[in-house]
PDB file of C-alpha atoms in Angstrom:
ATOM      1  CA  UNK A   1     102.774 115.923  82.754  1.00  0.00           C
ATOM      2  CA  UNK A   2     106.837 116.598  82.837  1.00  0.00           C
ATOM      3  CA  UNK A   3     108.795 113.136  83.166  1.00  0.00           C
ATOM      4  CA  UNK A   4     110.021 112.018  86.549  1.00  0.00           C
ATOM      5  CA  UNK A   5     113.273 113.676  86.060  1.00  0.00           C
ATOM      6  CA  UNK A   6     111.791 116.849  84.916  1.00  0.00           C
ATOM      7  CA  UNK A   7     111.426 119.444  87.499  1.00  0.00           C
ATOM      8  CA  UNK A   8     108.611 122.395  87.752  1.00  0.00           C
ATOM      9  CA  UNK A   9     110.107 125.924  88.293  1.00  0.00           C
ATOM     10  CA  UNK A  10     107.769 129.068  89.203  1.00  0.00           C
ATOM     11  CA  UNK A  11     108.353 132.583  89.954  1.00  0.00           C
ATOM     12  CA  UNK A  12     108.536 131.809  93.440  1.00  0.00           C
ATOM     13  CA  UNK A  13     111.162 129.308  93.651  1.00  0.00           C
ATOM     14  CA  UNK A  14     112.951 130.248  90.404  1.00  0.00           C
ATOM     15  CA  UNK A  15     116.232 132.325  92.340  1.00  0.00           C
ATOM     16  CA  UNK A  16     116.438 129.298  95.144  1.00  0.00           C
ATOM     17  CA  UNK A  17     116.157 126.537  92.364  1.00  0.00           C
ATOM     18  CA  UNK A  18     118.003 127.869  89.386  1.00  0.00           C
ATOM     19  CA  UNK A  19     119.979 130.668  90.255  1.00  0.00           C
ATOM     20  CA  UNK A  20     121.292 129.176  93.393  1.00  0.00           C
ATOM     21  CA  UNK A  21     121.886 125.724  92.010  1.00  0.00           C
ATOM     22  CA  UNK A  22     125.205 124.482  92.504  1.00  0.00           C
ATOM     23  CA  UNK A  23     124.660 122.620  89.116  1.00  0.00           C
ATOM     24  CA  UNK A  24     123.968 123.956  85.482  1.00  0.00           C
ATOM     25  CA  UNK A  25     120.081 124.060  84.920  1.00  0.00           C
ATOM     26  CA  UNK A  26     118.116 123.914  81.967  1.00  0.00           C
ATOM     27  CA  UNK A  27     114.689 125.583  81.987  1.00  0.00           C
ATOM     28  CA  UNK A  28     112.286 125.013  79.482  1.00  0.00           C
ATOM     29  CA  UNK A  29     110.272 128.390  79.301  1.00  0.00           C
ATOM     30  CA  UNK A  30     107.096 126.824  77.502  1.00  0.00           C
ATOM     31  CA  UNK A  31     102.717 127.056  77.691  1.00  0.00           C
ATOM     32  CA  UNK A  32     100.058 124.735  77.024  1.00  0.00           C
ATOM     33  CA  UNK A  33      98.983 126.509  74.149  1.00  0.00           C
ATOM     34  CA  UNK A  34     102.286 126.073  71.865  1.00  0.00           C
ATOM     35  CA  UNK A  35     102.423 123.594  69.720  1.00  0.00           C
ATOM     36  CA  UNK A  36     106.503 123.810  69.381  1.00  0.00           C
ATOM     37  CA  UNK A  37     106.427 123.709  72.904  1.00  0.00           C
ATOM     38  CA  UNK A  38     104.510 120.630  73.247  1.00  0.00           C
ATOM     39  CA  UNK A  39     107.185 118.844  70.709  1.00  0.00           C
ATOM     40  CA  UNK A  40     109.808 119.296  72.863  1.00  0.00           C
ATOM     41  CA  UNK A  41     108.420 118.276  76.110  1.00  0.00           C
ATOM     42  CA  UNK A  42     109.686 114.666  75.161  1.00  0.00           C
ATOM     43  CA  UNK A  43     112.847 115.992  74.391  1.00  0.00           C
ATOM     44  CA  UNK A  44     113.238 118.101  77.526  1.00  0.00           C
ATOM     45  CA  UNK A  45     111.989 114.953  79.221  1.00  0.00           C
ATOM     46  CA  UNK A  46     114.774 112.661  77.898  1.00  0.00           C
ATOM     47  CA  UNK A  47     117.708 115.138  78.531  1.00  0.00           C
ATOM     48  CA  UNK A  48     116.482 115.400  81.931  1.00  0.00           C
ATOM     49  CA  UNK A  49     116.908 111.701  82.598  1.00  0.00           C
ATOM     50  CA  UNK A  50     120.273 111.978  80.407  1.00  0.00           C
ATOM     51  CA  UNK A  51     121.839 114.468  82.482  1.00  0.00           C
ATOM     52  CA  UNK A  52     120.098 112.942  85.644  1.00  0.00           C
ATOM     53  CA  UNK A  53     122.566 113.952  88.791  1.00  0.00           C
ATOM     54  CA  UNK A  54     124.799 116.565  86.341  1.00  0.00           C
ATOM     55  CA  UNK A  55     122.197 118.989  85.349  1.00  0.00           C
ATOM     56  CA  UNK A  56     118.766 119.839  86.655  1.00  0.00           C
ATOM     57  CA  UNK A  57     116.205 120.160  84.110  1.00  0.00           C
ATOM     58  CA  UNK A  58     112.530 121.401  84.638  1.00  0.00           C
ATOM     59  CA  UNK A  59     109.942 123.726  83.137  1.00  0.00           C
ATOM     60  CA  UNK A  60     108.309 126.922  83.500  1.00  0.00           C
ATOM     61  CA  UNK A  61     105.142 127.938  82.423  1.00  0.00           C
ATOM     62  CA  UNK A  62     105.144 131.339  81.142  1.00  0.00           C
ATOM     63  CA  UNK A  63     101.272 131.826  81.543  1.00  0.00           C
ATOM     64  CA  UNK A  64     101.759 131.186  85.312  1.00  0.00           C
ATOM     65  CA  UNK A  65     104.809 132.618  86.014  1.00  0.00           C
ATOM     66  CA  UNK A  66     105.640 135.727  83.438  1.00  0.00           C
ATOM     67  CA  UNK A  67     108.055 137.130  85.940  1.00  0.00           C
ATOM     68  CA  UNK A  68     110.981 134.675  85.024  1.00  0.00           C
ATOM     69  CA  UNK A  69     110.264 135.220  81.781  1.00  0.00           C
ATOM     70  CA  UNK A  70     110.187 138.830  81.335  1.00  0.00           C
ATOM     71  CA  UNK A  71     113.643 138.822  83.644  1.00  0.00           C
ATOM     72  CA  UNK A  72     114.900 136.903  81.104  1.00  0.00           C
ATOM     73  CA  UNK A  73     113.774 138.571  77.989  1.00  0.00           C
ATOM     74  CA  UNK A  74     111.913 135.339  76.890  1.00  0.00           C
ATOM     75  CA  UNK A  75     109.923 136.769  73.805  1.00  0.00           C
ATOM     76  CA  UNK A  76     109.335 133.659  71.825  1.00  0.00           C
ATOM     77  CA  UNK A  77     108.534 130.050  73.278  1.00  0.00           C
ATOM     78  CA  UNK A  78     109.907 127.271  73.376  1.00  0.00           C
ATOM     79  CA  UNK A  79     112.840 128.894  75.018  1.00  0.00           C
ATOM     80  CA  UNK A  80     115.251 127.215  76.640  1.00  0.00           C
ATOM     81  CA  UNK A  81     117.888 128.916  78.659  1.00  0.00           C
ATOM     82  CA  UNK A  82     120.600 127.016  80.335  1.00  0.00           C
ATOM     83  CA  UNK A  83     121.954 128.609  83.662  1.00  0.00           C
ATOM     84  CA  UNK A  84     125.637 127.846  85.181  1.00  0.00           C
ATOM     85  CA  UNK A  85     126.652 129.678  88.463  1.00  0.00           C
ATOM     86  CA  UNK A  86     123.626 131.940  88.717  1.00  0.00           C
ATOM     87  CA  UNK A  87     123.651 133.449  85.306  1.00  0.00           C
ATOM     88  CA  UNK A  88     122.413 132.484  81.705  1.00  0.00           C
ATOM     89  CA  UNK A  89     125.425 130.914  79.583  1.00  0.00           C
ATOM     90  CA  UNK A  90     123.208 129.713  76.068  1.00  0.00           C
ATOM     91  CA  UNK A  91     119.816 130.244  74.978  1.00  0.00           C
ATOM     92  CA  UNK A  92     117.770 128.050  72.166  1.00  0.00           C
ATOM     93  CA  UNK A  93     114.696 129.644  70.776  1.00  0.00           C
ATOM     94  CA  UNK A  94     112.332 126.910  68.710  1.00  0.00           C
ATOM     95  CA  UNK A  95     112.130 123.235  68.227  1.00  0.00           C
ATOM     96  CA  UNK A  96     115.328 121.367  68.162  1.00  0.00           C
ATOM     97  CA  UNK A  97     116.178 117.912  67.914  1.00  0.00           C
ATOM     98  CA  UNK A  98     117.549 116.335  70.928  1.00  0.00           C
ATOM     99  CA  UNK A  99     120.847 115.732  69.791  1.00  0.00           C
ATOM    100  CA  UNK A 100     121.414 119.320  69.089  1.00  0.00           C
ATOM    101  CA  UNK A 101     120.289 120.496  72.622  1.00  0.00           C
ATOM    102  CA  UNK A 102     122.292 118.038  74.135  1.00  0.00           C
ATOM    103  CA  UNK A 103     125.629 119.381  72.371  1.00  0.00           C
ATOM    104  CA  UNK A 104     124.623 122.773  73.630  1.00  0.00           C
ATOM    105  CA  UNK A 105     124.852 121.632  76.897  1.00  0.00           C
ATOM    106  CA  UNK A 106     127.779 119.806  76.641  1.00  0.00           C
ATOM    107  CA  UNK A 107     129.815 122.722  75.676  1.00  0.00           C
ATOM    108  CA  UNK A 108     128.930 123.700  79.383  1.00  0.00           C
ATOM    109  CA  UNK A 109     128.985 120.602  81.796  1.00  0.00           C
ATOM    110  CA  UNK A 110     132.120 118.678  82.064  1.00  0.00           C
TER     111      UNK A 110
END
């Protein structure tokens, strides 16, 4: 269950919620059966709280929404993609500590 600031993205709303967003968007491509994805869940929730109002943070279940994962060549999970102005500007594959992910976000967020 995502945290209160963590959004849930789907193939149906991806363009509107992510690509057309007026603020940067961090998307966590994940699946329920993925151990490292479960490790990243509290990190993603914490980042959603930390960047509330500056970065939209959400999760996309690749098993239920394969089109978006295929569209952005997500080959391994967890994959975090940071979108800005409708295009991916950074990609993290695998589980990383929160500080490492925040450093990558900060490169793209004022």
